[in-house]
Every structure is written in C-alpha cells, then in structure tokens.
Short mmCIF file of C-alpha atoms in Angstrom, two decimals:
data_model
loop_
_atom_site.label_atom_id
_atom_site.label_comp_id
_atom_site.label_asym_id
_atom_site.label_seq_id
_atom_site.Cartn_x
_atom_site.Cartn_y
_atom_site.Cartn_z
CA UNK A 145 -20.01 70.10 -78.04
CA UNK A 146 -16.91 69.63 -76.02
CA UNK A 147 -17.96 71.91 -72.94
CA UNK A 148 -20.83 69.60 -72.90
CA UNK A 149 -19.43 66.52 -72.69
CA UNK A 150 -16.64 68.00 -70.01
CA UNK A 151 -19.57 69.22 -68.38
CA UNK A 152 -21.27 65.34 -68.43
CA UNK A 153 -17.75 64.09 -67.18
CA UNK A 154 -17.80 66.09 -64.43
CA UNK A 155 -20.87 65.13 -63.14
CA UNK A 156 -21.01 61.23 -63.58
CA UNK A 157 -20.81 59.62 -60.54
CA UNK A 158 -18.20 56.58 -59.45
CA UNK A 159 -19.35 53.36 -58.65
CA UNK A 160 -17.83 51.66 -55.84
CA UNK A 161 -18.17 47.49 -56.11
CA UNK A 162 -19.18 45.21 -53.04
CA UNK A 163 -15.49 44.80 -51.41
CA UNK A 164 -15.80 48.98 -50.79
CA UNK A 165 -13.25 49.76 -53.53
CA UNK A 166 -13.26 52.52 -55.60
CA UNK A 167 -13.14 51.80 -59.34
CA UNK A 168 -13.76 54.23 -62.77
CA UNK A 169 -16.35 53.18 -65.19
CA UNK A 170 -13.45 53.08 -67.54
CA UNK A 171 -12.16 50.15 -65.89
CA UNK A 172 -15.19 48.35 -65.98
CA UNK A 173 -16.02 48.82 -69.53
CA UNK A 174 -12.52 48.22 -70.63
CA UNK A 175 -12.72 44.71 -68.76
CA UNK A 176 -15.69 44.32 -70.26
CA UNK A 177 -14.28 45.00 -73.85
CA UNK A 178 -10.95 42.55 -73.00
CA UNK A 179 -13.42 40.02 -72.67
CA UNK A 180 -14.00 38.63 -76.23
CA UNK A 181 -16.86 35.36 -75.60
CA UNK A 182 -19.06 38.50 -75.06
CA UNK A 183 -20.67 39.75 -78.03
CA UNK A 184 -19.78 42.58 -79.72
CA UNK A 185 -22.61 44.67 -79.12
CA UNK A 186 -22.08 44.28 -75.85
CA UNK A 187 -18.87 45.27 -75.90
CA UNK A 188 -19.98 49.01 -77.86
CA UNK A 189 -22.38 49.67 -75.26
CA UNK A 190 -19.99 50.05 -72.52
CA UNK A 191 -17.57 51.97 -74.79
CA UNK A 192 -18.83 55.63 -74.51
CA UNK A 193 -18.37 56.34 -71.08
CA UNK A 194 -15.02 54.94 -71.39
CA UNK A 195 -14.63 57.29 -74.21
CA UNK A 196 -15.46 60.41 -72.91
CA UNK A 197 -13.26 59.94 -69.57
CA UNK A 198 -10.54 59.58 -72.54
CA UNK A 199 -11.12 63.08 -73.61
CA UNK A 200 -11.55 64.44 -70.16
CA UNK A 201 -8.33 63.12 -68.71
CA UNK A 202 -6.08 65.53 -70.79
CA UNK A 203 -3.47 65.53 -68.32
CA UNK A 204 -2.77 61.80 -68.23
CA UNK A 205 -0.75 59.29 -70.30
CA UNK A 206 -1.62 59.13 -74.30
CA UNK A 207 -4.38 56.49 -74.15
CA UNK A 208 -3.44 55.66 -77.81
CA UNK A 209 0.24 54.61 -76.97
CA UNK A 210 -1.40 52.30 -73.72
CA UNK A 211 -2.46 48.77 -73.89
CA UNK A 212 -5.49 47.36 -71.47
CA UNK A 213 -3.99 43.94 -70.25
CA UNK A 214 -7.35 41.55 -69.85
CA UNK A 215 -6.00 39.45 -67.15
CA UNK A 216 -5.36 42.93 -64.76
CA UNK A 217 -2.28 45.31 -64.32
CA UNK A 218 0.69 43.71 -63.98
CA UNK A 219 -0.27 40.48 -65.41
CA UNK A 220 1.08 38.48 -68.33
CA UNK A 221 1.78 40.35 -71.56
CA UNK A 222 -0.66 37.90 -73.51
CA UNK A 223 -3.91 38.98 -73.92
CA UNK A 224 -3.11 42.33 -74.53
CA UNK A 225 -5.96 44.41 -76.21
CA UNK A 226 -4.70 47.74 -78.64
CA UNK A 227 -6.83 50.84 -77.50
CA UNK A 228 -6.79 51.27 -81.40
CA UNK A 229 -9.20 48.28 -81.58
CA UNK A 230 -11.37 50.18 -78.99
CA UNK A 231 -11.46 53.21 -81.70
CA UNK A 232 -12.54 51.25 -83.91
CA UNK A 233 -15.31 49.64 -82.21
CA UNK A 234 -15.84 53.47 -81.03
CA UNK A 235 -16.47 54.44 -84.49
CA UNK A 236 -18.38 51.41 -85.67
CA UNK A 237 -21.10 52.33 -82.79
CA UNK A 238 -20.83 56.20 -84.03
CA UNK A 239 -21.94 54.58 -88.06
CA UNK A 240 -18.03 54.81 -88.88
CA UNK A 241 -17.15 51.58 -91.18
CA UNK A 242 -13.56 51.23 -90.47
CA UNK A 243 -10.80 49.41 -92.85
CA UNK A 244 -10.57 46.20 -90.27
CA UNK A 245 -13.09 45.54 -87.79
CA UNK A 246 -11.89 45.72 -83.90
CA UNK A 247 -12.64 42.30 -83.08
CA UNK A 248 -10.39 40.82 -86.21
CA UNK A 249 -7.85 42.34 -85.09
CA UNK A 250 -8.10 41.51 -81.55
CA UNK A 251 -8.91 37.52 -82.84
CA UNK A 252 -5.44 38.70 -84.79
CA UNK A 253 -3.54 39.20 -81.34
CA UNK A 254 -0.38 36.71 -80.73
CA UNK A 255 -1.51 35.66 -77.28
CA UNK A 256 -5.57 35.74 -77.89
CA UNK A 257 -7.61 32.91 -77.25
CA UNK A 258 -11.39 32.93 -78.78
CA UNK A 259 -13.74 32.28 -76.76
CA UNK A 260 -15.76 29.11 -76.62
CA UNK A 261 -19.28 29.69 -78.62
CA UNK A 262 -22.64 30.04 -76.70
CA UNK A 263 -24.05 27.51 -79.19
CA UNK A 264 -21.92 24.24 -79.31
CA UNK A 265 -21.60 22.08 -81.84
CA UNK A 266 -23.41 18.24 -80.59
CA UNK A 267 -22.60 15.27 -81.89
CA UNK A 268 -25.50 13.46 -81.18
CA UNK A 269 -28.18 14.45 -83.35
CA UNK A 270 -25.39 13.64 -86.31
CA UNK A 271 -24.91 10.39 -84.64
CA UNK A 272 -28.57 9.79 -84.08
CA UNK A 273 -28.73 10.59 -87.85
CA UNK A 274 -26.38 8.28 -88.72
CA UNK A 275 -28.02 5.62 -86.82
CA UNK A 276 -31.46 6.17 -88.42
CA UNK A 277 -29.76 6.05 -92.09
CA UNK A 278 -28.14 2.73 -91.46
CA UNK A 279 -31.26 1.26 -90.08
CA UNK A 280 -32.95 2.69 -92.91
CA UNK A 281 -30.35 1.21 -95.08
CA UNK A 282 -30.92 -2.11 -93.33
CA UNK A 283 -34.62 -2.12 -93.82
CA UNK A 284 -34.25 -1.27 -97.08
CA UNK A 285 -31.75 -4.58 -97.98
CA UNK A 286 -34.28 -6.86 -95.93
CA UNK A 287 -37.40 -5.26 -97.75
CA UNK A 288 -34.80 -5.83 -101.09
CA UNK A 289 -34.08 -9.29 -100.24
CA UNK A 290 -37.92 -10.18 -99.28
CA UNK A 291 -39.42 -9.18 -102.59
CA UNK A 292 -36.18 -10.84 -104.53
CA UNK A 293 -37.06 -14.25 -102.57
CA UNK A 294 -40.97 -13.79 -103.30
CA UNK A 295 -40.71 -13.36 -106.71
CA UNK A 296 -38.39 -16.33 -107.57
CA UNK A 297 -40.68 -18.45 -104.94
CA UNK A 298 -43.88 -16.96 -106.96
CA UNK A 299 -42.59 -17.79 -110.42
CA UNK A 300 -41.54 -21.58 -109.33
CA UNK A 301 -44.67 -22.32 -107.73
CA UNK A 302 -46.64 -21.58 -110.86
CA UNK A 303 -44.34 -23.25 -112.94
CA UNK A 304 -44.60 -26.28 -111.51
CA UNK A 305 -48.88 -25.73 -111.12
CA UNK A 306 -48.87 -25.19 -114.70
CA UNK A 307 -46.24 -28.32 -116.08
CA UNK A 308 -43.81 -25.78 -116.58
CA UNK A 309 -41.22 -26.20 -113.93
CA UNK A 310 -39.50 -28.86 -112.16
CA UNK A 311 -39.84 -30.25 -109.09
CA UNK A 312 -37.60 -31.67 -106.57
CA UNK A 313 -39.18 -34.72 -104.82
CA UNK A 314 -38.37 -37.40 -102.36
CA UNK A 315 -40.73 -40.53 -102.99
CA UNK A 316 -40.43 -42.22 -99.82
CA UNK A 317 -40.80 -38.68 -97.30
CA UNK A 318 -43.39 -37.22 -99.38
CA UNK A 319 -45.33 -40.77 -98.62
CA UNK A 320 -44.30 -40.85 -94.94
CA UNK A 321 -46.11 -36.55 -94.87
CA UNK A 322 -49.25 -38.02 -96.75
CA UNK A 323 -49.91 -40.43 -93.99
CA UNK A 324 -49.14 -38.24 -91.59
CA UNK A 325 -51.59 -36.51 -92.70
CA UNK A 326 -54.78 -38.85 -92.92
CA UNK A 327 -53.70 -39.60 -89.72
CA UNK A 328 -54.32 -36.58 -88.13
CA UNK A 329 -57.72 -36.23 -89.47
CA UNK A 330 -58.40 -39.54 -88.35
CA UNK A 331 -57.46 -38.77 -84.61
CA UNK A 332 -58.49 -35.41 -84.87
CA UNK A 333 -62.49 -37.91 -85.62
CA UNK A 334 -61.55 -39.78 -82.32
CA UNK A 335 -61.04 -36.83 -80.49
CA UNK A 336 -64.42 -35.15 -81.25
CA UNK A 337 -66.19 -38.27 -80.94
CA UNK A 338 -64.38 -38.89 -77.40
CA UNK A 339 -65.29 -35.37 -76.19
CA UNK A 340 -69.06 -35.57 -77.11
CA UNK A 341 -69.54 -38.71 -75.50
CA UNK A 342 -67.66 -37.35 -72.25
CA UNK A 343 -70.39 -34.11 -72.55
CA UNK A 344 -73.41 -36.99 -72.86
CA UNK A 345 -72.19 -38.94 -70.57
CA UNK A 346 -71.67 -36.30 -67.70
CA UNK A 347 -75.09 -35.50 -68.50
CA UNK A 348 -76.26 -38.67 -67.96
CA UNK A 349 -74.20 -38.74 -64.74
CA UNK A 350 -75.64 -35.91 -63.65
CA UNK A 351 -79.28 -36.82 -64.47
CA UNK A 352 -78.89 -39.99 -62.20
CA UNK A 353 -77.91 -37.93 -59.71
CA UNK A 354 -80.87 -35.95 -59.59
CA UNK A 355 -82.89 -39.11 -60.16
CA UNK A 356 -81.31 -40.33 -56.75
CA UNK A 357 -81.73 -37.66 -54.91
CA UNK A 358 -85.39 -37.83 -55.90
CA UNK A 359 -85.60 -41.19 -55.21
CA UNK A 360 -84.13 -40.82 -51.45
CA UNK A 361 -86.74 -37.85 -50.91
CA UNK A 362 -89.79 -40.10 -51.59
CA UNK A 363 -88.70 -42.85 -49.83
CA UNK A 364 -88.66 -40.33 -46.47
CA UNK A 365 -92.10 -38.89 -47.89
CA UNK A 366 -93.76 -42.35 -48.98
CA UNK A 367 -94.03 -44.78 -46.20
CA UNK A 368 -95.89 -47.28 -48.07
CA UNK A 369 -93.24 -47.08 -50.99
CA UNK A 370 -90.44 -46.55 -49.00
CA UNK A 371 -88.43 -49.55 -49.60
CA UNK A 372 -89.00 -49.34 -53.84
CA UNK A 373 -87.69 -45.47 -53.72
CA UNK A 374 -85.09 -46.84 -50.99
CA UNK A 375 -83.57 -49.19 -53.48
CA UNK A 376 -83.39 -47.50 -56.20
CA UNK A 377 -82.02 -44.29 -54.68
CA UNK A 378 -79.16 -46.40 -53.87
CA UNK A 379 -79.09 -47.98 -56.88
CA UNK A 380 -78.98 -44.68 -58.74
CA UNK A 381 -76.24 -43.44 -56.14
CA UNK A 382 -73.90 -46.24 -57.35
CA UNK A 383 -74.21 -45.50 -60.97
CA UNK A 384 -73.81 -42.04 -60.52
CA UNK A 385 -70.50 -42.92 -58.19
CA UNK A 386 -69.33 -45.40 -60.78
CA UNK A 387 -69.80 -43.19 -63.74
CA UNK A 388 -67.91 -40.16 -62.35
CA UNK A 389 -65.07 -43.02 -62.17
CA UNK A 390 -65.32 -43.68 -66.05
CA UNK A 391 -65.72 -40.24 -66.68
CA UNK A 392 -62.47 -40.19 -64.88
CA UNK A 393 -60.74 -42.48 -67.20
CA UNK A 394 -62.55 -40.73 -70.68
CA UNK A 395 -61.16 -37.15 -69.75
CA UNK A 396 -57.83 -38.91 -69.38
CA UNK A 397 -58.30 -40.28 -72.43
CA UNK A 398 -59.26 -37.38 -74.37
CA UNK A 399 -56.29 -35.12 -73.07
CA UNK A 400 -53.84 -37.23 -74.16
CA UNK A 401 -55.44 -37.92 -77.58
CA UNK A 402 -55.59 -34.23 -77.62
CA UNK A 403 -51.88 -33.68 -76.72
CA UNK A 404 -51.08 -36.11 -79.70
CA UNK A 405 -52.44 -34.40 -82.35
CA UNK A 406 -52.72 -30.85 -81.16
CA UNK A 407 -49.16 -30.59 -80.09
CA UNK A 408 -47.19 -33.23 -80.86
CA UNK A 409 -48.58 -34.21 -84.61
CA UNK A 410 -48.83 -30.29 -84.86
CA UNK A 411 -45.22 -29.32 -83.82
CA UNK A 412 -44.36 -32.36 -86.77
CA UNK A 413 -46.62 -30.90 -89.37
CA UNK A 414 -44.88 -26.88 -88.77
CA UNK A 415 -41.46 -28.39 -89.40
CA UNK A 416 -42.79 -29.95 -92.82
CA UNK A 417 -44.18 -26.62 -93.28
CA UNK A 418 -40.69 -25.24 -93.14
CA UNK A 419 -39.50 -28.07 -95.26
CA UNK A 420 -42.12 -27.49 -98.12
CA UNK A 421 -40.74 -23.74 -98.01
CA UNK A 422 -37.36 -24.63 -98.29
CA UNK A 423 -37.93 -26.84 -101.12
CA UNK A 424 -39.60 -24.06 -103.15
CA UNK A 425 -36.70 -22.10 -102.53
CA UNK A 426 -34.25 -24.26 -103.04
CA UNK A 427 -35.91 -25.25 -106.55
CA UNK A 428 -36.36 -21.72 -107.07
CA UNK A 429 -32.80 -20.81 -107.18
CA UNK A 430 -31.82 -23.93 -108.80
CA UNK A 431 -34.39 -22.94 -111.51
CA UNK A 432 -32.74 -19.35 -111.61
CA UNK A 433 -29.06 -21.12 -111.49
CA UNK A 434 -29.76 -22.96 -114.90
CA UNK A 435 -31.43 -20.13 -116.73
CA UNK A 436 -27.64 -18.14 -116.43
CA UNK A 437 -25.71 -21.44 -116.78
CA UNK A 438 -27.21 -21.76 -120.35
CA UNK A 439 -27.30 -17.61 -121.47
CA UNK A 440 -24.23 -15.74 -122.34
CA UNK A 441 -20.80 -15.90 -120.03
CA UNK A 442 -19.84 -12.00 -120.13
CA UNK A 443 -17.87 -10.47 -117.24
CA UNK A 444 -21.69 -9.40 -115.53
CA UNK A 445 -22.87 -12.70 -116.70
CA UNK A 446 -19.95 -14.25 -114.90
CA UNK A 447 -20.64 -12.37 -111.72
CA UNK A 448 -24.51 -12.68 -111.68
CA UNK A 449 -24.01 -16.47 -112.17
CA UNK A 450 -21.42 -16.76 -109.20
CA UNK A 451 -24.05 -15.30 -106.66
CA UNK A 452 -26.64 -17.32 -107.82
CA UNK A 453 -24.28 -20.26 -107.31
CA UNK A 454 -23.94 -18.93 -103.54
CA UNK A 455 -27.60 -18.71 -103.10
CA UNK A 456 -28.59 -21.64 -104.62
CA UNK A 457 -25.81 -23.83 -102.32
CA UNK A 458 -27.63 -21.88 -99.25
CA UNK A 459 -30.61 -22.69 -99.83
CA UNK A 460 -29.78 -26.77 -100.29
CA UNK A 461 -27.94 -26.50 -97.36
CA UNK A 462 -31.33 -25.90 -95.80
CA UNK A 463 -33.23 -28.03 -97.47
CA UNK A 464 -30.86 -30.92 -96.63
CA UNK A 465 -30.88 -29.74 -92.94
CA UNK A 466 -34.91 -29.90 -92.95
CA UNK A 467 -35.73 -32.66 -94.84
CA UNK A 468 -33.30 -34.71 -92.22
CA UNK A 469 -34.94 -32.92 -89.18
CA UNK A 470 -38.43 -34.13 -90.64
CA UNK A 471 -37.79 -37.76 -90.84
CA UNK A 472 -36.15 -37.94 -87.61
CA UNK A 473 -39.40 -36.52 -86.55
CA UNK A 474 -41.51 -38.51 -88.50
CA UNK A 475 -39.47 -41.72 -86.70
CA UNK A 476 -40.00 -40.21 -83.39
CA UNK A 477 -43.51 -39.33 -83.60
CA UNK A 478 -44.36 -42.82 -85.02
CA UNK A 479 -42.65 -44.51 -81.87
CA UNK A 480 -44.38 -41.80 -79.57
CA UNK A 481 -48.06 -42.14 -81.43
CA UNK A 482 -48.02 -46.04 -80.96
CA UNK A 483 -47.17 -45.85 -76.96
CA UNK A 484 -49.30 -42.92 -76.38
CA UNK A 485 -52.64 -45.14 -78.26
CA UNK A 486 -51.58 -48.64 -77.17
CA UNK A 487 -52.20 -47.36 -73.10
CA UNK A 488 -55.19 -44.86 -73.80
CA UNK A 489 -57.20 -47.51 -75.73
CA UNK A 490 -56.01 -49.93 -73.32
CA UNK A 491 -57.41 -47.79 -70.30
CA UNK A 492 -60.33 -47.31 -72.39
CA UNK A 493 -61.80 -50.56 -73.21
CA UNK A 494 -61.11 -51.54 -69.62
CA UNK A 495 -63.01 -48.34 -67.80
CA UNK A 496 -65.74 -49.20 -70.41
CA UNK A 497 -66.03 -53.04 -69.85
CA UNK A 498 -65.90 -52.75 -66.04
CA UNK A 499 -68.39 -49.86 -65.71
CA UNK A 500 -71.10 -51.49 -68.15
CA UNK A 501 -70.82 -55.08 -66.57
CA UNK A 502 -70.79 -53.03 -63.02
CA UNK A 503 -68.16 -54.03 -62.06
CA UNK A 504 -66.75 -51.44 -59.82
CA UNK A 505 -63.36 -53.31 -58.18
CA UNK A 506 -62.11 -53.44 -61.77
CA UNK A 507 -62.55 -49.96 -62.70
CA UNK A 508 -61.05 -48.28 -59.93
CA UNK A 509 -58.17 -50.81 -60.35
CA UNK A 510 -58.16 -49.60 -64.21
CA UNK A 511 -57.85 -45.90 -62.91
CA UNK A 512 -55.13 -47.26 -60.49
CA UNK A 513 -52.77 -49.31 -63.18
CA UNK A 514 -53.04 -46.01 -65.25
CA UNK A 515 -52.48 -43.87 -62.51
CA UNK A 516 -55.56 -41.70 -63.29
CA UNK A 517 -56.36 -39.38 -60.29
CA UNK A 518 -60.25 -38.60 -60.28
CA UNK A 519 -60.96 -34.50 -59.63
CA UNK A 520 -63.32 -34.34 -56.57
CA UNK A 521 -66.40 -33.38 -57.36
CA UNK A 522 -67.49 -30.15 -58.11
CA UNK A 523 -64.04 -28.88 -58.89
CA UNK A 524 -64.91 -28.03 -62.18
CA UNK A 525 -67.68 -26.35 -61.53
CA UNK A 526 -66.40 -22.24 -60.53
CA UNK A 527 -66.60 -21.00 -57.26
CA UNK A 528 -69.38 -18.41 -55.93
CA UNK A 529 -66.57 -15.60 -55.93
CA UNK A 530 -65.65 -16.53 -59.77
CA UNK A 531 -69.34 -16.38 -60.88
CA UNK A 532 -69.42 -12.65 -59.35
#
C-alpha cells in the first residue's frame, strides 16, 4: 500500500497559478483548510493530497511539530492552525471518530476568529412580525371596544322602548328638531312641485315654439292667410321668448330651494344624528354607572366603578359638545332659511305676475334685481359629439 501511494506521489503533477508561480497542492489545500467560513466538507476534500505529500516528503521537517499560519509565512502568529487538527479531520474523512473534532479545536485557537455565517440572521421579518401582532392587538381592542359600546347602546335603547329605562331629554331642543323636521318635508313638497311645473312648463315652451315656427311656414305658403299665420307666428315667438325668461327665474328658484334642504337642512339634520347617538351613549353609561353605584363596593367593584365613572364623564362631555353645536345650528339655519325664502318667493311671484299679465319690461327687470343670468338656448341640450 505504501509503494503505491509513493508511486501516485511521484506522478501527480504541480499546478502553477496565473502570476507563473510554482506552488504544491499542499499549499493550496492547507490554505484552503486555514480558512474556517468554508465548510467542513470542503475542507476534507482537499485534505488527501495534502496527506500523501506528508508521507512522501520523509526527508523534510516533522509536519506534526509545524504549524500552517492562515494569513501566509511569516505573518502574524494569530491564526495559527495545529497540523494535529488536520489529522483529525484526516481521520474523520477515513470513518475515524476522533475524541474532539478538528474544527472545535481550531474555533478553540487563542487568535481564531469564526467566520461570519452564509445564512444571516434578519431582523425584519421579526420586526414585520412584531408589527402585524400589534396591529392585530389594536384591531382586536377596537373590535373589543365596538361590541362593549353596542351592547350598552342596545340594552338602553330597549329599555327606554319598553318603559324600562330612562331617558335624558331637553324639552325646548327636542321641539326646535321636531320642527325642523316638518319643515323639511314641507320644502322638500315645494321642491317637487317647483320642478314639475319647470318640466310642464318647458314643454309648453317648447310646444309654442313649434307652433311658431309652423305658423311662420304657412304664412310664406298661404298668401291668402298670410297676415293671420303672420300674426300669430309672432305672437307665438314672444311667448316662447318670454317664457324661456320665467323659466329662467323657476330654475333659479328651484336650485336654491334645493340647496336649502338638500344641503343645508341636511348637513343640520347629520349633526342631530350625531347628537341622538351621543345621547344614547351617554344615557347608556349613566345607566351602567348607577347599576355599580348601588351593588357591592369590593376592591374589583371599586375599580370597575371608577372606569365607568371615566366613561360615563366622556361621553357627557360629548353630549354637551353636540347638543351646543346643534342649537347654534338650529339658530343659524333659521336666520339662513328665512333670507334664502323671503328673495326666492319674492323673485317668484314677480317672474310669475309679469309673464302672465305679459308684461315683458318687468320680468327681465325681475331677472335683473335678482341677478339671474338666463343659459342661452340650447345649452342644455348635449352636443352632437356627446350623443356619440
């Protein structure tokens, strides 16, 4: 067995690197082996050629009293790398277990540094996880809260449908919200009214307009009726001009009426909304604040009661807020609603008188006092590219 492997040493060939010099596989694979962030069985499979130049080079220094410096010859002593440890990792590749494997005891060495790992430990998906639990968390507390607030809400609102519960009231706002109310419908009965006598009335408009137009053909057609047809052609003409005018002044009319109670009277009624809500609420917890006022006063008794106390002065604090911010609306919308009607049904009645009694200097000086511009005609109607 040994004349073979003398006889494989003598044959193996040298490899020479890129810069022309000469170097021993033994170098190589030692390097190779001083490098620990390689992995061990990379390390073993450069070992055996190393090995057998070992047992060839009889004549040289005892490789076992020899260290392998990793940083070169003549460098630093740290670093330095037993040719025991090699043995070892020799035998382990040969199916030898030894006592201590070769690379504890080279992580062992004074002046060894490990190597960084080739997976690395990231931070991120533990801080991504930690940002997904305390949204999670915070869901969880607003889902909590929700079904907490619901339930008390719930419970009051059928106590006080069934006699059972009280109720906080204000006489004189909950009046003001109930006329607000009748109100609305009311205007919201002007509005529709207004709107389908602007759609009959356009019709009407447009009707004389035709009529005119056919009037004005037969008068050029009809010589012996040419005067009659002449007439009323312009007759028809000047109703037709004269009612575009009014219908002028009733689409005014209508968008403001419409601004009243679809936005103004609407934005009113959401904050009462919000009111109403707060005042279940607030009765809610005052309801729930009572209950532990009048059961036993235990240390958990003592604590439940405080929080409730801390709720229940929340939510008055917002019902307090609200129910001011509704009457100042209520006092504002007033003032705005009679303004707004006193000029529309003021520019009504006037378009209306002047344009039945054909008067047509008064109605465009109506439009005028109101500063009503008229649309020219047709612009309602959509161009030929729109109906494409």
């Amino acid at each position: 067995m040994t004349d073979s492997i003398l006889s494989k040493a003598a044959t193996m060939e040298i490899p020479i690197n890129s810069n022309g010099d000469t170097r021993t596989a033994e170098d190589d694979s030692l390097e190779q082996g001083a490098q620990i962030g390689g992995s061990l069985d990379e390390i073993v499979g450069t070992l055996p050629v190393a090995m057998d130049l070992q047992q060839v080079m009889v004549s040289g220094p005892n490789l076992n009293e020899t260290s392998i410096v990793s940083g070169g010859y003549g460098g630093a002593a740290e670093g330095i790398i037993p040719t025991s440890s090699i043995k070892d990792i020799r035998s382990k590749s040969r199916g030898i277990t030894p006592s201590h494997s070769a690379a504890s005891r080279i992580a062992n060495q004074p002046g060894h540094y490990p190597a960084p790992s080739m997976h690395h430990s990231n931070s991120n998906p533990m801080m991504s996880e930690e940002a997904t639990r305390g949204v999670a968390v915070e869901k969880f507390d607003s889902v909590k809260k929700w079904s907490i607030n619901t339930y008390k809400c719930t419970k009051q609102m059928f106590s006080e449908r069934f006699g059972r519960g009280t109720k906080t009231v204000d006489l004189e706002l909950e009046a003001q919200i109930d006329v607000l109310r009748e109100t609305k419908l009311k205007y919201e009965r002007i509005l529709r009214l207004a709107r389908e006598l602007t759609n009959h009335f356009y019709n009407m408009v447009q009707t004389q307009q035709a009529l005119g137009d056919t009037f004005a053909d037969l008068s050029q057609k009809s010589p012996e009726l040419q005067d009659e047809f002449g007439y009323n052609a312009e007759t028809q003409r000047l109703l037709c001009k004269n009612g575009e005018t009014l219908l002028g002044a009733i689409n005014f009319f209508v968008s403001s009426i419409n601004t009243l109670v679809n936005k103004t009277m609407e934005d009113t009624l959401m904050t009462i909304k919000m009111y109403e809500n707060a005042r279940l609420e607030f009765d809610a917890y005052r309801t729930d604040l009572e209950e532990l006022s009048v059961g036993p006063r235990d240390a958990a008794a003592m604590v439940r009661i405080e929080m409730a106390q801390q709720q229940y002065q929340i939510h008055k604090d917002k019902y307090e807020r609200l129910r001011s911010d509704v009457t100042i609306k209520l006092k504002f919308l007033e003032e705005n609603k009679v303004k707004v009607m006193h000029k529309q049904l003021l520019l009504f009645h006037n378009a209306i008188s002047a344009y039945f009694a054909g008067n047509q200097q008064q109605l465009e000086q109506t439009l005028r006092q109101f500063n009503v511009k008229l649309k020219p005609p047709g612009s309602d109607k959509p161009s030929w590219l729109e109906e494409q």
